[in-house]
Amino acid sequence: MARKRRRRLGELLVEWGVVSKAAVKEALEHADLEGMRLGEALIAKGHADEDDIARALADQFDMEYVDLDTQQAQHGDLQLVPEDIVRKHLVLPLGRENGRLKVCISDPLDLETMDMLRFRLNTEVKPCLASKSKMRKVINDLTRSDTSVDAAVHELEEQQVENMLVQQAGEDAVSDAAPIVKLVTMIITEAVKARASDIHVEPAADRVRVRYRIDGVCMERDNVPIRMKGPVINRLKIMAGIDLAEKRLPQDGRIKMTIAGSDVDFRVSVLPSYHGESVVMRILRPESVQIGIPALGFEEDDYDRFTKIIRRPNGIFLVTGPTGSGKTTTLYSAVNALNRPDRKIITAEDPVEYNFTGINQVQVHESIGLSFASVLRAMLRQAPNIILVGEIRDLEVAEVAIQAALTGHLVFSTLHTNDAPSAVPRLIDMGAKPFLVASSIQAVMAQRLVRTICDNCKIPEPEPDRKILHTLGFRDDEIENTTFCKGEGCEECNHTGYKGRLGIFEMMEMNNTLRELAFNRAPLNEIRRAARATGMRTLLEDGKIKIRSGKTTIDELVRITQVQELVAAED
């Protein structure tokens, strides 16, 4: 029997009297030119609205259409699917029907998302179609108590419609500056209240994506309509003191605002991209780097070693790890603990993000010749006790730092290596003499940040994946005697199950054996083996302690730990 031909979207809409054949033809030409689907082109041209397209697609693919104006989703329904999936894939659960999870989607051809839902949730799924904008509004209403950003976007859209009508009537349009100001202020305020560390404003072909980085993970907040791209980015550039006319080169600026009674600084970076200027705002909170050494997440033995090392009179203390691993916070906590009237402390930073009373902070400006190396040399003429160098980037900085350490100064700095033992061969590869590296370094500490389980919704994990646990190095007896935990997700943690972060550390304190290996240019695996033999705990091992104590999850350690290390453990 021949299969029934699926009717075309344009045919259905013409038959229903929604559009004319001429409109379909015009939309098809536009779709072909812009690489769009017919439905998207009809909406873009104003011939049909999202509801019309969703109804027609439902009829075309023999699916149920859901009008979200009349069929209300409940907050409890949203708990059936993890919020990260709801937001990332724009799916709206509507409860269960006959043992199947009923889920609204906006694209009937998105089979990949349906397969992912079946796999992740281990249940059969009944897809139905709804308007994309209505789905987004319902999700925002159900997942966020503070909808001020949505209100500001809505107000701005209404203002622009009003302006258009006024202009058509031949009158002067009112300004939409006030709604733009309100929208930008709301985005910034909401990010600060949500404990975000960064705000990302990223233009795309058809929208402006707004994301907040919370506890090291980007969360998509919402999409600002593409027609608001220029006003929003210009408002941010004005606030940051950045040249509005320059759109071809990267630019940097700063914003200072009072939010909830506290002064908050923002470091703003503008980068030209294909669809327009991308803006990233780093939220600088002084309290985030003044949390104190005990709050960093050290186990008791590492805490004792750390506090003893930073109180030595001279030598180099290095903190290593990738960008965003908390190196700056650790170094500031160490320097703050040593900040007393009888000590002179000077820092060289690029840029100076936080200001500390009693510490002399110098901003590096490579463009005018004020490099780390030149600042470091000048520092030594200021008779400091303690020096902090933002980063050892090259041989010149390494040599001056080593010289400072050997002439009686305590030097703190960072280095980009994956683990602590790698720092020694890294400095030697830069060109530093092995005997100077061996004699000047006191200790190297590698670190990462893991998200901590939300205390408000922490629950035991009933059946942890044993294969993953074995890969992480857990023995069967450890698995049996450990209560593994996870966060169920609640309002307090924005339904992520995590709230806050702490460090996992790998502390390599130099001793005679390690100095001799460094002096002889020993390969990395020998240095690592010797460090472990003399008490160094690896990042993975420290992370396992955090899991056993219920501070973080198995998934979080897998996300943070090096893939190579896991593979090696599995082999």
Coordinates of C-alpha atoms in Angstrom, one line a residue:
M1 CA 0.0 0.0 0.0
A2 CA 1.4 3.4 -1.0
R3 CA 2.3 5.7 1.9
K4 CA 0.1 8.8 2.2
R5 CA 1.9 11.9 0.9
R6 CA 2.7 14.4 3.7
R7 CA 1.2 17.7 2.8
R8 CA 3.4 20.7 2.4
L9 CA 3.4 23.5 5.1
G10 CA 2.6 26.2 2.5
E11 CA -0.4 24.2 1.1
L12 CA -1.9 23.8 4.6
L13 CA -1.6 27.5 5.4
V14 CA -3.0 28.6 2.0
E15 CA -5.9 26.1 2.5
W16 CA -6.6 27.5 6.0
G17 CA -6.7 31.0 4.6
V18 CA -3.7 32.1 6.8
V19 CA -1.5 33.1 3.9
S20 CA -1.8 33.6 0.1
K21 CA 0.1 31.7 -2.6
A22 CA 2.0 34.9 -3.4
A23 CA 3.1 35.2 0.3
V24 CA 4.3 31.5 0.3
K25 CA 6.3 32.2 -2.9
E26 CA 7.9 35.3 -1.4
A27 CA 8.7 33.5 1.8
L28 CA 10.3 30.6 -0.1
E29 CA 12.6 33.0 -2.0
H30 CA 13.5 34.7 1.3
A31 CA 14.1 31.3 3.0
D32 CA 16.4 30.2 0.2
L33 CA 18.3 33.4 0.3
E34 CA 18.8 33.4 4.1
G35 CA 19.1 29.7 4.7
M36 CA 15.9 29.5 6.7
R37 CA 12.9 27.2 6.9
L38 CA 9.6 28.2 5.3
G39 CA 7.9 28.7 8.6
E40 CA 10.7 30.9 9.9
A41 CA 10.6 33.0 6.7
L42 CA 6.8 33.4 6.9
I43 CA 7.1 34.7 10.5
A44 CA 10.1 37.0 9.5
K45 CA 8.0 38.5 6.6
G46 CA 5.0 39.0 8.9
H47 CA 2.7 36.7 6.9
A48 CA 2.0 34.3 9.8
D49 CA 2.7 34.2 13.5
E50 CA 4.3 31.4 15.6
D51 CA 1.0 29.9 16.6
D52 CA -0.1 29.5 12.9
I53 CA 3.1 27.8 12.0
A54 CA 3.0 25.5 15.1
R55 CA -0.6 24.5 14.3
A56 CA 0.3 23.7 10.7
L57 CA 3.4 21.8 11.6
A58 CA 1.4 19.7 14.1
D59 CA -1.1 18.9 11.4
Q60 CA 1.6 18.1 8.8
F61 CA 3.4 15.7 11.1
D62 CA 0.3 14.3 12.8
M63 CA 1.2 15.6 16.2
E64 CA -0.8 17.2 19.0
Y65 CA -0.8 21.0 19.1
V66 CA -0.8 22.6 22.6
D67 CA -2.0 26.2 23.0
L68 CA -0.1 27.3 26.1
D69 CA -2.5 30.2 26.6
T70 CA -5.2 27.7 27.5
Q71 CA -3.3 24.7 28.7
Q72 CA -1.2 25.7 31.7
A73 CA 2.0 23.9 32.6
Q74 CA 2.5 23.4 36.4
H75 CA 5.8 24.0 38.3
G76 CA 5.7 20.3 39.4
D77 CA 5.7 19.2 35.7
L78 CA 9.0 21.0 35.2
Q79 CA 10.7 18.9 37.8
L80 CA 10.2 15.9 35.5
V81 CA 13.1 17.1 33.3
P82 CA 16.4 18.6 34.6
E83 CA 16.4 22.4 34.1
D84 CA 19.6 22.4 32.1
I85 CA 17.9 20.2 29.5
V86 CA 14.7 22.3 29.6
R87 CA 16.7 25.5 28.9
K88 CA 19.3 24.2 26.6
H89 CA 17.0 22.2 24.3
L90 CA 13.8 24.3 24.9
V91 CA 11.5 21.4 26.0
L92 CA 8.5 21.9 28.2
P93 CA 7.2 18.8 30.2
L94 CA 3.4 18.7 30.7
G95 CA 3.1 15.7 33.0
R96 CA 2.5 12.0 32.1
E97 CA -0.1 10.4 29.9
N98 CA -0.6 6.6 29.8
G99 CA 2.9 6.1 31.2
R100 CA 4.6 8.4 28.7
L101 CA 6.2 11.8 29.4
K102 CA 4.3 14.5 27.5
V103 CA 6.8 17.1 26.3
C104 CA 6.3 20.2 24.2
I105 CA 8.8 21.0 21.5
S106 CA 8.9 23.6 18.7
D107 CA 10.6 21.5 16.0
P108 CA 9.0 18.3 14.8
L109 CA 12.2 17.2 13.1
D110 CA 14.3 17.4 16.3
L111 CA 14.5 13.6 16.7
E112 CA 17.9 13.9 18.4
T113 CA 16.4 15.7 21.4
M114 CA 13.7 13.1 21.7
D115 CA 16.2 10.3 21.7
M116 CA 18.3 12.1 24.3
L117 CA 15.3 12.6 26.5
R118 CA 14.4 8.9 26.3
F119 CA 18.0 7.9 27.1
R120 CA 18.5 10.4 29.9
L121 CA 15.2 10.0 31.6
N122 CA 14.7 6.3 30.8
T123 CA 11.1 6.7 29.8
E124 CA 8.9 6.8 26.7
V125 CA 8.2 10.4 25.4
K126 CA 5.1 11.7 23.7
P127 CA 6.2 14.9 21.8
C128 CA 3.7 17.7 21.0
L129 CA 4.1 21.1 19.3
A130 CA 3.8 24.6 20.8
S131 CA 4.9 28.1 20.0
K132 CA 8.6 28.6 20.8
S133 CA 8.1 32.1 22.3
K134 CA 5.2 30.9 24.5
M135 CA 7.3 27.9 25.7
R136 CA 10.2 30.2 26.6
K137 CA 7.9 32.5 28.5
V138 CA 6.3 29.6 30.5
I139 CA 9.7 28.1 31.3
N140 CA 11.0 31.5 32.5
D141 CA 7.9 32.1 34.6
L142 CA 8.1 28.7 36.2
T143 CA 11.9 28.6 36.8
R144 CA 12.5 32.2 38.0
S145 CA 10.7 34.2 40.6
D146 CA 12.4 37.4 39.4
T147 CA 11.2 38.1 35.9
S148 CA 12.4 41.7 35.8
V149 CA 14.6 41.1 32.8
D150 CA 11.7 39.6 30.9
A151 CA 9.6 42.6 31.9
A152 CA 12.2 45.0 30.7
V153 CA 12.4 43.2 27.3
H154 CA 8.6 43.2 27.0
E155 CA 8.5 46.9 27.9
L156 CA 11.2 47.7 25.3
E157 CA 9.3 45.7 22.6
E158 CA 6.1 47.6 23.4
Q159 CA 8.0 50.9 23.3
Q160 CA 9.4 50.0 19.8
V161 CA 6.0 49.1 18.5
E162 CA 4.6 52.4 19.9
N163 CA 7.5 54.3 18.2
M164 CA 6.7 52.6 14.9
L165 CA 3.0 53.5 15.1
V166 CA 3.8 57.1 16.0
Q167 CA 6.3 57.4 13.1
Q168 CA 3.6 56.0 10.7
A169 CA 1.3 58.7 11.9
G170 CA 3.9 61.3 11.0
E171 CA 4.6 62.3 14.6
D172 CA 7.9 62.4 16.6
A173 CA 8.7 59.1 18.2
V174 CA 9.4 58.9 21.9
S175 CA 12.8 57.6 23.0
D176 CA 13.3 54.0 23.9
A177 CA 16.5 54.9 25.9
A178 CA 14.8 54.4 29.3
P179 CA 13.7 50.8 28.6
I180 CA 17.2 50.0 27.2
V181 CA 18.8 51.4 30.4
K182 CA 16.4 49.4 32.5
L183 CA 17.0 46.2 30.6
V184 CA 20.8 46.4 30.8
T185 CA 20.6 47.3 34.5
M186 CA 18.3 44.4 35.2
I187 CA 20.6 41.9 33.4
I188 CA 23.6 43.1 35.4
T189 CA 21.6 43.1 38.7
E190 CA 20.2 39.7 38.2
A191 CA 23.6 38.2 37.4
V192 CA 25.1 39.7 40.6
K193 CA 22.2 38.3 42.7
A194 CA 22.6 34.9 41.0
R195 CA 26.3 34.7 42.2
A196 CA 27.5 34.9 38.6
S197 CA 31.2 35.5 37.9
D198 CA 30.7 36.6 34.3
I199 CA 28.0 38.0 32.0
H200 CA 28.3 37.0 28.3
V201 CA 26.3 39.1 25.7
E202 CA 26.8 37.3 22.4
P203 CA 25.2 38.4 19.1
A204 CA 24.1 35.6 16.7
A205 CA 22.4 35.7 13.3
D206 CA 18.9 36.0 14.7
R207 CA 19.2 36.8 18.4
V208 CA 21.5 38.1 21.1
R209 CA 22.3 35.4 23.6
V210 CA 22.7 36.3 27.3
R211 CA 24.5 33.8 29.5
Y212 CA 25.7 33.9 33.1
R213 CA 28.6 31.9 34.4
I214 CA 27.6 30.5 37.8
D215 CA 30.0 28.4 39.7
G216 CA 32.2 28.0 36.6
V217 CA 29.4 26.8 34.3
C218 CA 27.6 29.0 31.7
M219 CA 23.8 29.2 32.1
E220 CA 21.7 30.6 29.3
R221 CA 19.6 33.3 30.7
D222 CA 17.5 34.4 27.7
N223 CA 17.7 35.7 24.2
V224 CA 17.4 39.4 23.6
P225 CA 15.6 40.2 20.2
I226 CA 18.1 40.9 17.5
R227 CA 16.8 44.4 16.8
M228 CA 17.9 45.4 20.3
K229 CA 21.5 44.3 19.7
G230 CA 22.9 47.8 18.8
P231 CA 21.2 49.7 21.7
V232 CA 22.1 47.1 24.3
I233 CA 25.8 46.8 23.3
N234 CA 26.1 50.6 23.0
R235 CA 24.6 51.0 26.5
L236 CA 27.2 48.6 27.9
K237 CA 30.0 50.5 26.0
I238 CA 28.9 53.8 27.4
M239 CA 28.8 52.5 30.9
A240 CA 32.3 51.0 30.5
G241 CA 33.7 54.2 29.0
I242 CA 34.5 52.5 25.7
D243 CA 34.6 54.2 22.3
L244 CA 31.2 53.7 20.6
A245 CA 32.6 54.5 17.1
E246 CA 35.3 51.8 17.2
K247 CA 33.8 48.5 16.1
R248 CA 36.8 46.8 14.4
L249 CA 39.2 46.4 17.4
P250 CA 39.0 44.7 20.8
Q251 CA 38.4 47.2 23.6
D252 CA 38.4 47.0 27.4
G253 CA 36.7 49.1 30.1
R254 CA 35.4 49.1 33.6
I255 CA 32.0 49.7 35.2
K256 CA 31.3 50.5 38.8
M257 CA 27.7 50.0 40.2
T258 CA 26.0 49.9 43.5
I259 CA 23.9 46.8 43.7
A260 CA 21.9 45.8 46.8
G261 CA 23.8 48.4 48.8
S262 CA 27.3 47.0 47.8
D263 CA 29.8 48.5 45.3
V264 CA 30.5 46.1 42.5
D265 CA 33.2 46.5 39.8
F266 CA 32.9 45.0 36.4
R267 CA 35.8 44.4 34.0
V268 CA 34.4 44.7 30.5
S269 CA 35.9 43.2 27.3
V270 CA 34.4 43.9 23.8
L271 CA 35.5 41.7 21.0
P272 CA 34.4 42.1 17.3
S273 CA 32.8 38.9 16.0
Y274 CA 31.1 37.8 12.8
H275 CA 27.6 38.9 13.9
G276 CA 28.6 42.0 15.9
E277 CA 30.5 42.9 19.0
S278 CA 30.6 40.3 21.8
V279 CA 30.7 41.7 25.3
V280 CA 31.9 39.8 28.4
M281 CA 31.7 41.4 31.9
R282 CA 33.8 39.9 34.7
I283 CA 32.1 40.6 38.0
L284 CA 34.7 41.6 40.6
R285 CA 33.7 41.1 44.2
P286 CA 36.4 41.9 46.7
E287 CA 34.9 39.5 49.2
S288 CA 35.5 36.6 46.8
V289 CA 39.2 36.9 47.2
Q290 CA 39.1 37.7 51.0
I291 CA 37.5 34.5 52.0
G292 CA 40.5 33.4 54.1
I293 CA 42.8 30.4 53.7
P294 CA 40.5 28.0 55.7
A295 CA 37.6 28.5 53.2
L296 CA 39.6 27.5 50.2
G297 CA 38.9 23.8 50.7
F298 CA 42.2 22.4 52.0
E299 CA 42.3 19.1 53.9
E300 CA 43.9 19.5 57.3
D301 CA 47.4 18.2 56.3
D302 CA 47.6 20.4 53.2
Y303 CA 46.3 23.4 55.2
D304 CA 49.1 23.0 57.7
R305 CA 51.8 22.6 55.0
F306 CA 50.4 25.6 53.0
T307 CA 50.4 28.0 56.0
K308 CA 54.0 26.9 56.9
I309 CA 55.3 27.4 53.4
I310 CA 53.8 30.9 52.9
R311 CA 55.5 32.0 56.1
R312 CA 59.0 31.2 55.0
P313 CA 61.3 34.2 54.6
N314 CA 62.3 33.5 51.0
G315 CA 61.9 31.3 47.9
I316 CA 59.3 30.9 45.2
F317 CA 55.8 29.5 45.8
L318 CA 54.0 28.6 42.5
V319 CA 50.3 28.0 42.0
T320 CA 49.4 26.2 38.7
G321 CA 46.3 25.4 36.8
P322 CA 44.2 26.5 33.8
T323 CA 42.4 29.8 33.6
G324 CA 39.4 29.9 36.0
S325 CA 40.9 27.4 38.5
G326 CA 41.0 29.9 41.4
K327 CA 44.8 30.6 41.3
T328 CA 44.3 34.4 41.9
T329 CA 42.0 33.8 44.9
T330 CA 44.5 31.4 46.5
L331 CA 47.4 33.8 46.0
Y332 CA 45.4 36.8 47.3
S333 CA 44.3 34.8 50.3
A334 CA 48.0 33.9 51.1
V335 CA 49.2 37.5 50.6
N336 CA 46.3 38.9 52.7
A337 CA 47.2 36.5 55.6
L338 CA 50.7 37.9 55.5
N339 CA 49.6 41.6 55.2
R340 CA 50.9 43.2 58.4
P341 CA 52.4 46.7 59.1
D342 CA 55.9 45.3 59.5
R343 CA 56.0 43.7 56.0
K344 CA 56.2 45.5 52.6
I345 CA 54.2 43.7 49.9
I346 CA 54.3 44.6 46.2
T347 CA 52.3 43.0 43.4
A348 CA 52.6 43.1 39.6
E349 CA 49.3 42.3 38.0
D350 CA 47.7 42.4 34.5
P351 CA 45.1 43.8 35.2
V352 CA 44.8 44.9 38.9
E353 CA 41.3 43.6 39.6
Y354 CA 41.0 44.0 43.4
N355 CA 42.4 46.7 45.6
F356 CA 43.9 45.8 49.0
T357 CA 44.7 48.3 51.8
G358 CA 48.4 48.0 52.8
I359 CA 49.6 46.3 49.6
N360 CA 51.4 48.2 46.8
Q361 CA 49.8 47.0 43.5
V362 CA 51.3 47.8 40.1
Q363 CA 49.4 47.6 36.8
V364 CA 51.4 46.0 34.0
H365 CA 51.2 47.9 30.6
E366 CA 53.0 45.9 28.0
S367 CA 52.1 48.5 25.3
I368 CA 54.2 51.2 26.9
G369 CA 57.0 48.8 27.9
L370 CA 55.9 48.3 31.5
S371 CA 56.2 44.5 31.4
F372 CA 56.2 42.0 34.2
A373 CA 60.0 41.8 34.0
S374 CA 60.5 45.6 34.2
V375 CA 58.1 46.0 37.1
L376 CA 59.7 43.1 38.9
R377 CA 63.2 44.7 38.5
A378 CA 61.8 48.0 39.8
M379 CA 60.2 46.2 42.7
L380 CA 63.5 44.9 44.0
R381 CA 64.7 48.5 44.4
Q382 CA 61.7 49.2 46.7
A383 CA 63.0 46.8 49.4
P384 CA 59.9 44.5 49.6
N385 CA 59.6 41.5 51.9
I386 CA 57.0 39.8 49.7
I387 CA 56.4 40.0 45.9
L388 CA 53.5 38.7 43.9
V389 CA 53.9 38.4 40.2
G390 CA 50.7 37.7 38.3
E391 CA 52.2 35.1 36.0
I392 CA 55.6 33.8 34.9
R393 CA 55.2 34.0 31.1
D394 CA 58.7 33.8 29.8
L395 CA 62.4 33.3 30.7
E396 CA 63.0 37.0 31.5
V397 CA 60.3 37.0 34.2
A398 CA 61.4 33.6 35.5
E399 CA 65.0 34.7 35.9
V400 CA 64.1 37.9 37.8
A401 CA 61.7 35.9 40.0
I402 CA 64.4 33.3 40.8
Q403 CA 67.0 36.1 41.5
A404 CA 64.5 37.8 43.9
A405 CA 63.9 34.5 45.7
L406 CA 67.7 33.8 46.0
T407 CA 68.3 37.3 47.4
G408 CA 65.9 37.0 50.4
H409 CA 62.5 37.7 49.0
L410 CA 59.4 35.6 49.2
V411 CA 57.9 35.4 45.7
F412 CA 54.4 34.2 44.8
S413 CA 53.4 33.6 41.2
T414 CA 51.3 31.4 38.8
L415 CA 52.2 29.1 36.0
H416 CA 50.1 27.4 33.4
T417 CA 50.7 23.7 33.8
N418 CA 48.3 20.8 34.4
D419 CA 49.8 19.5 37.6
A420 CA 52.4 20.4 40.2
P421 CA 55.4 18.3 39.1
S422 CA 55.1 19.7 35.5
A423 CA 56.2 23.2 36.8
V424 CA 59.8 22.2 37.3
P425 CA 60.5 21.0 33.7
R426 CA 58.3 23.9 32.4
L427 CA 60.6 26.4 33.9
I428 CA 63.7 24.6 32.7
D429 CA 62.2 24.4 29.2
M430 CA 61.7 28.2 29.3
G431 CA 65.5 28.4 29.6
A432 CA 66.0 28.8 33.4
K433 CA 69.1 27.0 34.7
P434 CA 68.2 23.8 36.5
F435 CA 70.3 24.5 39.6
L436 CA 68.6 27.8 40.0
V437 CA 65.2 26.3 39.7
A438 CA 66.1 23.5 42.1
S439 CA 67.4 25.9 44.8
S440 CA 64.8 28.7 44.5
I441 CA 61.4 26.9 44.5
Q442 CA 60.0 26.1 47.9
A443 CA 56.7 24.5 46.7
V444 CA 54.4 24.1 43.8
M445 CA 50.6 23.7 44.2
A446 CA 48.2 22.7 41.4
Q447 CA 44.5 23.3 41.9
R448 CA 41.1 23.1 40.3
L449 CA 37.6 24.2 41.4
V450 CA 34.8 21.8 41.9
R451 CA 31.1 22.8 42.5
T452 CA 29.9 21.9 46.0
I453 CA 26.6 20.2 46.6
C454 CA 23.7 22.5 47.7
D455 CA 23.1 21.9 51.4
N456 CA 19.4 22.7 51.0
C457 CA 18.7 19.8 48.6
K458 CA 21.5 17.3 49.3
I459 CA 20.4 13.7 49.1
P460 CA 22.2 10.3 49.0
E461 CA 22.8 8.9 45.5
P462 CA 21.2 5.5 45.7
E463 CA 23.0 3.7 42.8
P464 CA 26.3 5.4 41.8
D465 CA 27.9 4.2 38.6
R466 CA 30.5 1.6 39.8
K467 CA 32.4 1.7 36.5
I468 CA 33.0 5.4 36.8
L469 CA 33.9 4.9 40.5
H470 CA 36.5 2.3 39.5
T471 CA 37.8 4.6 36.8
L472 CA 38.3 7.3 39.5
G473 CA 40.2 4.7 41.6
F474 CA 37.6 3.8 44.2
R475 CA 38.1 0.3 45.6
D476 CA 35.0 -1.9 46.2
D477 CA 35.4 -1.7 50.0
E478 CA 35.5 2.1 49.7
I479 CA 32.3 2.1 47.6
E480 CA 30.5 0.0 50.1
N481 CA 31.5 2.2 53.0
T482 CA 30.8 5.5 51.4
T483 CA 27.5 7.4 51.2
F484 CA 27.7 9.2 47.9
C485 CA 25.6 12.4 47.7
K486 CA 24.1 14.7 45.0
G487 CA 21.9 17.7 44.9
E488 CA 18.3 17.2 44.0
G489 CA 17.8 20.7 42.7
C490 CA 15.9 23.5 44.5
E491 CA 15.1 27.2 44.2
E492 CA 18.1 28.1 46.4
C493 CA 20.6 26.5 43.9
N494 CA 18.6 27.5 40.8
H495 CA 17.7 23.8 40.3
T496 CA 21.3 22.8 39.5
G497 CA 22.0 20.8 42.7
Y498 CA 25.2 22.8 43.3
K499 CA 25.9 26.0 45.3
G500 CA 29.4 27.5 45.6
R501 CA 32.8 26.0 44.8
L502 CA 35.9 24.8 46.7
G503 CA 39.4 23.8 45.6
I504 CA 41.0 20.4 45.1
F505 CA 44.8 20.6 45.5
E506 CA 48.0 18.9 44.6
M507 CA 50.8 20.2 46.9
M508 CA 54.4 19.3 46.0
E509 CA 56.8 20.6 48.6
M510 CA 60.4 20.6 47.4
N511 CA 62.9 18.4 49.3
N512 CA 66.5 17.1 48.7
T513 CA 65.3 14.3 46.4
L514 CA 63.2 16.5 44.2
R515 CA 65.9 19.2 44.1
E516 CA 68.4 16.7 42.9
L517 CA 66.0 15.4 40.2
A518 CA 65.4 19.0 39.0
F519 CA 69.2 19.7 39.0
N520 CA 69.7 16.6 36.8
R521 CA 66.8 17.5 34.4
A522 CA 65.0 14.3 35.3
P523 CA 61.9 13.4 33.2
L524 CA 58.5 14.4 34.5
N525 CA 57.4 10.9 35.4
E526 CA 60.4 10.5 37.7
I527 CA 59.6 13.8 39.4
R528 CA 56.0 12.9 39.8
R529 CA 56.9 9.4 41.2
A530 CA 59.3 11.0 43.8
A531 CA 56.7 13.6 44.8
R532 CA 54.1 11.0 45.4
A533 CA 56.6 8.9 47.4
T534 CA 57.2 11.8 49.7
G535 CA 53.6 12.5 50.5
M536 CA 52.1 14.5 47.5
R537 CA 48.4 13.8 47.1
T538 CA 47.2 14.1 43.4
L539 CA 44.2 16.3 42.3
L540 CA 42.2 13.1 41.7
E541 CA 43.0 11.7 45.2
D542 CA 42.1 15.0 46.8
G543 CA 38.8 15.1 44.8
K544 CA 38.0 11.6 46.1
I545 CA 38.3 12.8 49.6
K546 CA 35.8 15.6 48.8
I547 CA 33.4 13.0 47.4
R548 CA 33.7 10.8 50.4
S549 CA 33.0 13.7 52.8
G550 CA 29.8 14.6 50.8
K551 CA 31.1 18.0 49.6
T552 CA 30.9 17.3 45.8
T553 CA 29.7 14.7 43.4
I554 CA 31.2 11.9 41.2
D555 CA 30.0 13.8 38.0
E556 CA 31.8 17.0 39.1
L557 CA 35.1 15.2 39.7
V558 CA 34.9 13.5 36.3
R559 CA 34.1 16.9 34.7
I560 CA 37.2 18.5 36.3
T561 CA 39.8 15.8 36.3
Q562 CA 42.1 15.3 33.3
V563 CA 40.9 12.7 30.8
Q564 CA 44.4 11.3 30.5
E565 CA 44.6 10.7 34.2
L566 CA 41.2 8.8 34.2
V567 CA 42.4 6.7 31.2
A568 CA 45.6 5.9 33.0
A569 CA 43.7 5.0 36.1
E570 CA 41.4 2.7 34.1
D571 CA 44.3 1.0 32.3

